[in-house]
PDB file of C-alpha atoms in Angstrom:
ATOM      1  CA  UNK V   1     121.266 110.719  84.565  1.00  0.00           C
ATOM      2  CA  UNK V   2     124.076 111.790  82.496  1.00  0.00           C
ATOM      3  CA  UNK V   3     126.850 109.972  81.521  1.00  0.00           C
ATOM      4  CA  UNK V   4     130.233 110.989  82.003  1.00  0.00           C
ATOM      5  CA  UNK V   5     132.653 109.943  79.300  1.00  0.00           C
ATOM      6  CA  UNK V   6     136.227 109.128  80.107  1.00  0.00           C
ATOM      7  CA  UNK V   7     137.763 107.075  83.266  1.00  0.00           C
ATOM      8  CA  UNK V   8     135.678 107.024  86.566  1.00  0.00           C
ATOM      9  CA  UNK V   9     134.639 104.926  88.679  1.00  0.00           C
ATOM     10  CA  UNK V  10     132.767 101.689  88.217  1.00  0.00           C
ATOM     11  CA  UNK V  11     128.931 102.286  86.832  1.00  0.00           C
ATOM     12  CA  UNK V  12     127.405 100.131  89.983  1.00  0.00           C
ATOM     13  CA  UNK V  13     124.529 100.616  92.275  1.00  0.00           C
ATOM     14  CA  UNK V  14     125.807 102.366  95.497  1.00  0.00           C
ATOM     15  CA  UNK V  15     125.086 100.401  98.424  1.00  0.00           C
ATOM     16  CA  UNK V  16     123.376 102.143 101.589  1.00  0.00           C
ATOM     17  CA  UNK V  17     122.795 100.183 104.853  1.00  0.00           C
ATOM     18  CA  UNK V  18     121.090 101.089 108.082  1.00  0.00           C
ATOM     19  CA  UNK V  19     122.095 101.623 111.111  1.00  0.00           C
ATOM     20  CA  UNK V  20     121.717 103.341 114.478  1.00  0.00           C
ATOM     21  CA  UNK V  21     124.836 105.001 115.676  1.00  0.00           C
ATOM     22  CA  UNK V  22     125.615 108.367 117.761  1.00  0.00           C
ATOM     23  CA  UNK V  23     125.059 110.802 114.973  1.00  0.00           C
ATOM     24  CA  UNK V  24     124.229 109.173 111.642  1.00  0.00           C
ATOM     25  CA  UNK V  25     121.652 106.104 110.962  1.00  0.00           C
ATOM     26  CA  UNK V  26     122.792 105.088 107.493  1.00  0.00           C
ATOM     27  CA  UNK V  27     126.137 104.653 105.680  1.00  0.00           C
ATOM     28  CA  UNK V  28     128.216 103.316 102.614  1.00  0.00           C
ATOM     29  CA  UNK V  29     131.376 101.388 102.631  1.00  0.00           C
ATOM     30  CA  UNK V  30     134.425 102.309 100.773  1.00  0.00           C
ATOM     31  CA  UNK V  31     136.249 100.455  98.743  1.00  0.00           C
ATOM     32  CA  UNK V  32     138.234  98.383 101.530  1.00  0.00           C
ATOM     33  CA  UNK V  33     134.824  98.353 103.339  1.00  0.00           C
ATOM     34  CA  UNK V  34     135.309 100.697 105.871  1.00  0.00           C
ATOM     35  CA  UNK V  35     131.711 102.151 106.626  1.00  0.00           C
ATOM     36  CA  UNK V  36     131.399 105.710 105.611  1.00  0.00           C
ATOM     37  CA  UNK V  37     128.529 107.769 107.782  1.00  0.00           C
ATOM     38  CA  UNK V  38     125.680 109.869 105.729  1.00  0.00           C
ATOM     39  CA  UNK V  39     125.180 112.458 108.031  1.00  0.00           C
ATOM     40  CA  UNK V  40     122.312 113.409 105.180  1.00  0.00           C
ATOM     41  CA  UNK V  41     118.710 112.320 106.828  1.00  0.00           C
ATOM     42  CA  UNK V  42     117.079 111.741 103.601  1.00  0.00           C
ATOM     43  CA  UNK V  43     117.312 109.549 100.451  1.00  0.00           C
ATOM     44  CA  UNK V  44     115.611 111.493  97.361  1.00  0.00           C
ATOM     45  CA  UNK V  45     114.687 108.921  93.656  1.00  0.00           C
ATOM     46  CA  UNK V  46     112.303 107.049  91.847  1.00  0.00           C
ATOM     47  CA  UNK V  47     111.781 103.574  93.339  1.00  0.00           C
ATOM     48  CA  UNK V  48     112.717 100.773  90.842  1.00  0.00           C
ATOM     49  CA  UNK V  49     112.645  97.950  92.720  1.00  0.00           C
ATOM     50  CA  UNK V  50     112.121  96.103  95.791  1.00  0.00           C
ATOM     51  CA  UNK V  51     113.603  92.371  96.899  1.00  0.00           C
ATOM     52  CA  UNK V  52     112.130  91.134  99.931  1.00  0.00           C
ATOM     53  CA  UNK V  53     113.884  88.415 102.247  1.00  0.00           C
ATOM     54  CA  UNK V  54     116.861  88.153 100.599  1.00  0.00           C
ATOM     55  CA  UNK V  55     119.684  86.113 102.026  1.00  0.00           C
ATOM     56  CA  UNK V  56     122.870  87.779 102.123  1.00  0.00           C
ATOM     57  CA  UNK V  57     126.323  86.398 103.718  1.00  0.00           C
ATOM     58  CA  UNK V  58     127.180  88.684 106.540  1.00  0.00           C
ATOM     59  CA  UNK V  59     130.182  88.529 109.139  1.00  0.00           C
ATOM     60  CA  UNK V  60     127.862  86.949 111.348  1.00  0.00           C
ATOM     61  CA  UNK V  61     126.318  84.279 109.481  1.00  0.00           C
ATOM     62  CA  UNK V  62     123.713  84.546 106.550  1.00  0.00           C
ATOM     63  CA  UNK V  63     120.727  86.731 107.192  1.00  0.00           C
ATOM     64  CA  UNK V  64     117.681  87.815 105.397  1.00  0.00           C
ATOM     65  CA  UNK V  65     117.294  91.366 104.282  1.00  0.00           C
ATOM     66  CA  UNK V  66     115.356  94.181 102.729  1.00  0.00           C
ATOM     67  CA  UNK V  67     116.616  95.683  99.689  1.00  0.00           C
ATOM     68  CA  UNK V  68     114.875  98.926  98.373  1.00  0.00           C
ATOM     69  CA  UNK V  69     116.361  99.655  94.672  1.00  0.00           C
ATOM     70  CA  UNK V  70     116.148 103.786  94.202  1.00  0.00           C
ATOM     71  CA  UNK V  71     117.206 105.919  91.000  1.00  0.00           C
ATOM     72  CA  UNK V  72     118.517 109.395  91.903  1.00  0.00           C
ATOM     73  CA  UNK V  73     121.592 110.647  91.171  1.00  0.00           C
ATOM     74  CA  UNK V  74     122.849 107.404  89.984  1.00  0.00           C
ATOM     75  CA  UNK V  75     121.212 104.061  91.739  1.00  0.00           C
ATOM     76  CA  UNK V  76     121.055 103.158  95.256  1.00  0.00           C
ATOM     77  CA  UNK V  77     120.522 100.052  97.233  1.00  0.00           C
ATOM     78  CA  UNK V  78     119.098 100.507 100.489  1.00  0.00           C
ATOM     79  CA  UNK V  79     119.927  97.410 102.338  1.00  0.00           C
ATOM     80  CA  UNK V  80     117.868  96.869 105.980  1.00  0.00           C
ATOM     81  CA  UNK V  81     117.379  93.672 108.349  1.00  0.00           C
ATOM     82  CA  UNK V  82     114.225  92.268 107.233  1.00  0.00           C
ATOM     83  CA  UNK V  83     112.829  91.964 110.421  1.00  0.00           C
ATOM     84  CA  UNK V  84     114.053  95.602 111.535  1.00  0.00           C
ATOM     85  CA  UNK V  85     112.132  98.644 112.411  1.00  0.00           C
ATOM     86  CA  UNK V  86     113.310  99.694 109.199  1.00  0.00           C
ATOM     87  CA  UNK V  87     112.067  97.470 106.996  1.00  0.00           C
ATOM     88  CA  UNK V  88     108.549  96.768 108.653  1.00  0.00           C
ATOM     89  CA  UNK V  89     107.970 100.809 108.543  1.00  0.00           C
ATOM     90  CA  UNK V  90     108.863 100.497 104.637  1.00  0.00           C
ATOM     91  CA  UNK V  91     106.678  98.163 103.944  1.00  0.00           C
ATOM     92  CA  UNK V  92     104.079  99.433 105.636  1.00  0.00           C
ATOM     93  CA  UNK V  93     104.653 103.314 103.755  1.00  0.00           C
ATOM     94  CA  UNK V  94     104.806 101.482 100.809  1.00  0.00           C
ATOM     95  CA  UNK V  95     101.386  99.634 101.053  1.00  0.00           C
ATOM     96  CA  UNK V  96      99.993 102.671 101.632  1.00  0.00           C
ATOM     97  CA  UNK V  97     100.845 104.317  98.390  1.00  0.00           C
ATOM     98  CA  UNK V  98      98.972 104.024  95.551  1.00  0.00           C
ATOM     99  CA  UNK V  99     100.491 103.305  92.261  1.00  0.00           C
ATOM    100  CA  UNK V 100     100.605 106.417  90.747  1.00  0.00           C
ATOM    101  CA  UNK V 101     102.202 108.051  93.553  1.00  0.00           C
ATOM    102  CA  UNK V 102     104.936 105.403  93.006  1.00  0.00           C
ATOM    103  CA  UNK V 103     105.721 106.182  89.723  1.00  0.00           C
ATOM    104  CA  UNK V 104     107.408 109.761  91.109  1.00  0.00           C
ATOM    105  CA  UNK V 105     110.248 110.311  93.188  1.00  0.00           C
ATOM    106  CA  UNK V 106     110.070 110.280  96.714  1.00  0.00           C
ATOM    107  CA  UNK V 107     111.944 111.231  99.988  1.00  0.00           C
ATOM    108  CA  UNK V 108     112.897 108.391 101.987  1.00  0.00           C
ATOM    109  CA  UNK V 109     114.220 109.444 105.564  1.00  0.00           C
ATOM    110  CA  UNK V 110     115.731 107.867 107.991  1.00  0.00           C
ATOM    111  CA  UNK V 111     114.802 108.639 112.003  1.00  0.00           C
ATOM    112  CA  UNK V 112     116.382 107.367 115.479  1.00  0.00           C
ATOM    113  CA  UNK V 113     114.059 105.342 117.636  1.00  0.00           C
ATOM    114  CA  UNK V 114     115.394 103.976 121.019  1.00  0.00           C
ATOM    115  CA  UNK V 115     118.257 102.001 121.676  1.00  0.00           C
ATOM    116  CA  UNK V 116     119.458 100.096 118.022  1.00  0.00           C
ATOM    117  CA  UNK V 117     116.049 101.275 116.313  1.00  0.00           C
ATOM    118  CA  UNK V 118     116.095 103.489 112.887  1.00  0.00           C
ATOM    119  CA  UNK V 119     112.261 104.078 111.497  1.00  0.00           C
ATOM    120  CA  UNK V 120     111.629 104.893 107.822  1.00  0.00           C
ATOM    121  CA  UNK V 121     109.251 107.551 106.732  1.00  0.00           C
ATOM    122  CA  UNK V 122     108.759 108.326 103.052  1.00  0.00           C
ATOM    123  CA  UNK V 123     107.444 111.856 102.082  1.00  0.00           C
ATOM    124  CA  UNK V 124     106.378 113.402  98.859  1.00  0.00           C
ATOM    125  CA  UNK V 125     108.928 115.899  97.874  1.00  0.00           C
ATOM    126  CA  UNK V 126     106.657 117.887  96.067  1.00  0.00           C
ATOM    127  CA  UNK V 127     104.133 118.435  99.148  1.00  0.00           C
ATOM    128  CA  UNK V 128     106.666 117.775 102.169  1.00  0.00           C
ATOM    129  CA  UNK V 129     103.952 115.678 103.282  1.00  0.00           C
ATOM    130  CA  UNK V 130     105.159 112.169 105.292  1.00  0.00           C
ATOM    131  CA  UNK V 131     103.131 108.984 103.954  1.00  0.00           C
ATOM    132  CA  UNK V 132     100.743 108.332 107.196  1.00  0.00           C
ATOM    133  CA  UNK V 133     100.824 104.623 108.793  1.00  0.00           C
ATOM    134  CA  UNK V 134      99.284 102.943 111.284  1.00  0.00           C
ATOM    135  CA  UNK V 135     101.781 100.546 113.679  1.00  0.00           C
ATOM    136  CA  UNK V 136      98.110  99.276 114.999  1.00  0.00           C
ATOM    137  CA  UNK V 137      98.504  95.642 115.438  1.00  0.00           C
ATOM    138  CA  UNK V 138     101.711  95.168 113.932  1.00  0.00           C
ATOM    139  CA  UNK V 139     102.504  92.539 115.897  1.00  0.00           C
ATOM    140  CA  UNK V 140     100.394  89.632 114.273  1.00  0.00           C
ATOM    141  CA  UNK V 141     100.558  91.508 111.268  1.00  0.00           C
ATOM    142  CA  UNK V 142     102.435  88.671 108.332  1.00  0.00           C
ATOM    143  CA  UNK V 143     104.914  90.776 107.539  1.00  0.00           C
ATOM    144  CA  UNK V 144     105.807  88.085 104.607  1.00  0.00           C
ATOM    145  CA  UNK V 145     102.528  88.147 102.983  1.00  0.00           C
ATOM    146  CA  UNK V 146     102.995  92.223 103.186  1.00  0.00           C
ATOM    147  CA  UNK V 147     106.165  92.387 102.027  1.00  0.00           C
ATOM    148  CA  UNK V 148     104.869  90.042  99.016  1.00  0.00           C
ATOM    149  CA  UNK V 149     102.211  92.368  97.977  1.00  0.00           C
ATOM    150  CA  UNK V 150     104.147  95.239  98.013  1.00  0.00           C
ATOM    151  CA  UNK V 151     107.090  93.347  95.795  1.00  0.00           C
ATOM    152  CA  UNK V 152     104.334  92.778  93.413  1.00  0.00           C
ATOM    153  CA  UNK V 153     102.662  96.235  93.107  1.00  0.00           C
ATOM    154  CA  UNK V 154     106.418  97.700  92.655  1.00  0.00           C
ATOM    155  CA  UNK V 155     107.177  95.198  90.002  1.00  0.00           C
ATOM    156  CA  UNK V 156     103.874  95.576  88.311  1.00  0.00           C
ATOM    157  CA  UNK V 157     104.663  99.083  87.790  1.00  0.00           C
ATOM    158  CA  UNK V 158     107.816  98.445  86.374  1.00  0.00           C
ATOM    159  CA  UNK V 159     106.711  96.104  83.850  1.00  0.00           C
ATOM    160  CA  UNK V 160     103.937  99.279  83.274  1.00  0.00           C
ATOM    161  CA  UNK V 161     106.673 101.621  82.750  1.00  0.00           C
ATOM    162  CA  UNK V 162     108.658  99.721  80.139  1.00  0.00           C
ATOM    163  CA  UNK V 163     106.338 100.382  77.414  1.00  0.00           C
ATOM    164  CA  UNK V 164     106.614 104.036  78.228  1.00  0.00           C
ATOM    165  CA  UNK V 165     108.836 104.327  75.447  1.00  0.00           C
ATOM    166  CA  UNK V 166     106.090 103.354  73.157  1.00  0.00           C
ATOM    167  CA  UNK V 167     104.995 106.397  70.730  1.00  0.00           C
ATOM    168  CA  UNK V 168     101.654 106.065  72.203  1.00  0.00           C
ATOM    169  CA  UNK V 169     103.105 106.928  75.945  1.00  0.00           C
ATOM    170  CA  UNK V 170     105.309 109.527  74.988  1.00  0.00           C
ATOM    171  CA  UNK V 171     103.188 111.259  73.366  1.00  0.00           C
ATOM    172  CA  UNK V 172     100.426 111.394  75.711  1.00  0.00           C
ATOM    173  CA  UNK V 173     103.178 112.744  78.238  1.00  0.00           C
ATOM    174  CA  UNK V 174     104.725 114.673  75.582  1.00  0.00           C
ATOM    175  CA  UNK V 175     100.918 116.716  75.457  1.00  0.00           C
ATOM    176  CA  UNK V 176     100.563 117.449  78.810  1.00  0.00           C
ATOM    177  CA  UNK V 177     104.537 118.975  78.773  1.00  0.00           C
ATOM    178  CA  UNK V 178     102.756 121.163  75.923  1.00  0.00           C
ATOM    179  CA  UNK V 179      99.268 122.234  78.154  1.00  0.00           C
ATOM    180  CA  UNK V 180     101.734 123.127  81.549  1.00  0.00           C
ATOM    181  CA  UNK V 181     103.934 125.006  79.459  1.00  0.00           C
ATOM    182  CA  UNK V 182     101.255 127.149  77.778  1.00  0.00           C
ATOM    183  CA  UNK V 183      99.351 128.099  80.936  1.00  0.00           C
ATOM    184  CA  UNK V 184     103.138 128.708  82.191  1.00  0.00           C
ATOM    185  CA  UNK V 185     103.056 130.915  78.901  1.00  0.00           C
ATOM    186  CA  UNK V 186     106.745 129.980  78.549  1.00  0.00           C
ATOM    187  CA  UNK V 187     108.012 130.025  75.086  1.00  0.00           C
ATOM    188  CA  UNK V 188     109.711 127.480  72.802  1.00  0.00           C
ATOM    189  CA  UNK V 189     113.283 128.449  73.332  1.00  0.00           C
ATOM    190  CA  UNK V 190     112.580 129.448  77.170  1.00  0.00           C
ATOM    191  CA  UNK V 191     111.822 125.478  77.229  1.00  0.00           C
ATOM    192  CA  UNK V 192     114.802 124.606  75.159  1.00  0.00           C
ATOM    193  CA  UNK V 193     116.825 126.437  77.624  1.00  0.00           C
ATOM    194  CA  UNK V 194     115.669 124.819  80.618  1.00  0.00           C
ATOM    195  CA  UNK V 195     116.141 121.530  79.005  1.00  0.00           C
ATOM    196  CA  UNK V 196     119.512 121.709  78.017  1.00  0.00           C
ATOM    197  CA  UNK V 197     120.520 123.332  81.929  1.00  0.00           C
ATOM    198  CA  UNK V 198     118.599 120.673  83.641  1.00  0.00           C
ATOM    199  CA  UNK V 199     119.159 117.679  81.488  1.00  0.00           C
ATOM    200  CA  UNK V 200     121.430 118.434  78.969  1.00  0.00           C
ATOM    201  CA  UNK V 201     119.021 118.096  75.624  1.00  0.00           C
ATOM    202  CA  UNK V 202     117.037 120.324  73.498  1.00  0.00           C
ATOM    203  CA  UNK V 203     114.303 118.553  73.150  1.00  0.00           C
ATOM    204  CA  UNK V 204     111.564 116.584  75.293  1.00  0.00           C
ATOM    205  CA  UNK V 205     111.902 113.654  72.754  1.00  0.00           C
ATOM    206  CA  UNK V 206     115.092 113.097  74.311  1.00  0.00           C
ATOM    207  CA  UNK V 207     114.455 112.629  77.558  1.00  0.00           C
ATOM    208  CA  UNK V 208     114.540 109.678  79.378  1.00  0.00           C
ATOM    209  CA  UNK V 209     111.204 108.016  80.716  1.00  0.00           C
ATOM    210  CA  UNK V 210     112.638 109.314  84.206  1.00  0.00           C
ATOM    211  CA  UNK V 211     113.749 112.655  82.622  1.00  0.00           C
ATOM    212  CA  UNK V 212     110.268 113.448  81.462  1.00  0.00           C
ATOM    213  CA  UNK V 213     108.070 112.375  84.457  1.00  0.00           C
ATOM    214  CA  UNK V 214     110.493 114.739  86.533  1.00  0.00           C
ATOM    215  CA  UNK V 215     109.825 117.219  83.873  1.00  0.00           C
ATOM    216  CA  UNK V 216     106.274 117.144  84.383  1.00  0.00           C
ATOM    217  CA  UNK V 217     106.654 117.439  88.100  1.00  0.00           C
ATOM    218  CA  UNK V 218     108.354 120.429  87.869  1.00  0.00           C
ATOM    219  CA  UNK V 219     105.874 121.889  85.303  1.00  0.00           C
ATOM    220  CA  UNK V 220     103.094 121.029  88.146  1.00  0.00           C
ATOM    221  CA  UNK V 221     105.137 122.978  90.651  1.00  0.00           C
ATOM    222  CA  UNK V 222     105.683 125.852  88.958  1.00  0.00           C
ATOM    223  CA  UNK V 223     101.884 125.859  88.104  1.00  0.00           C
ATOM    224  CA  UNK V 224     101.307 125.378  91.990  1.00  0.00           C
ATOM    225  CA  UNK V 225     103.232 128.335  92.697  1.00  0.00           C
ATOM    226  CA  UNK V 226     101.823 130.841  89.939  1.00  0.00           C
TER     227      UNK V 226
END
């Protein structure tokens, strides 16, 4: 992300919380809390974070919820009931993908079930492909155990990814920027160019950890499409 110099607005995450209604199933409040509809099915970042269970004061009382941290164009909260639809199909796309895939963006989408019910289904951008899941006994399944594991496997690649700025990370990512753009036979200032339009820098030793992974995704792409 870039920052913008000057006034704005305040640099907080933007809150998104779902729910079923005639013709969107997630939305934002404004700044006197009046909900604002996403009509937008789909949620594209890097997950950061994930807090399981958390009690939050609602109008109706305190209840426990689901709150899936996402980097995109700035960062997002996802906020879900903890026992919803929601949450449970979350959790259960999330358990299903491995590490690695969790250390790229991905698509999170929202869809209408019946009555008050909104499912989740993640999906690799890259592919289009939806993360497969199996509802298969759900009902004894302990969704606090799950939701546990999964908090740990996010968090565990967090901690990974914060020695990414280490010279011996970089520049093992760095090296595979250099093999995808020779077999893209693109040339030095070609790269600069795309740099500077996508990101705003020159060079790859400027980008951000999150900067250069999405670099390296898009490298993969083009080499998919060649």
């Amino acid at each position: 992300m870039n920052v913008k110099l000057g006034f704005g607005s305040i640099p907080k995450p933007q809150y998104v919380f779902v729910s079923k209604e005639h013709d969107h199933c997630w939305y934002t409040l404004s700044d006197d809390t009046k909900p604002i509809p996403i009509y937008d099915k789909a949620l594209t970042g890097l997950i950061t974070g994930i807090e399981i269970d958390k009690k939050v004061e609602t109008s109706h009382g305190e209840k426990e919820k689901t709150d899936l941290h996402i980097l995109a164009d700035k960062p997002y909260v996802v906020r879900s009931g903890s026992e919803s639809y929601f949450a449970k199909s979350l959790l259960l796309s999330l358990d299903v993908l491995t590490c690695e895939q969790l250390r790229h963006p991905l698509t999170i989408a929202v869809s209408p079930g019946d009555k008050t019910i909104v499912f989740c289904t993640i999906y690799n951008p890259l592919t289009y492909r939806a993360v497969g899941v199996s509802w298969d006994g759900h009902k004894e399944t302990d969704w606090q155990a799950l939701g546990h594991k999964v908090s740990l496997k996010i968090n565990n690649i967090q901690n990974v990814n914060q020695d990414f700025t280490s010279s011996k990370h970089r520049e093992g990512f760095i090296a595979q920027t250099d093999t995808y753009l020779s077999q893209l036979n693109w040339s030095p200032e070609q790269g600069r160019e795309f740099l500077q339009q996508k990101y705003g820098k020159r060079s790859r030793y400027q980008l951000s950890e999150t900067e250069l992974l999405d670099f390296i995704d898009y490298l993969k792409l083009q080499l998919t499409h060649s």
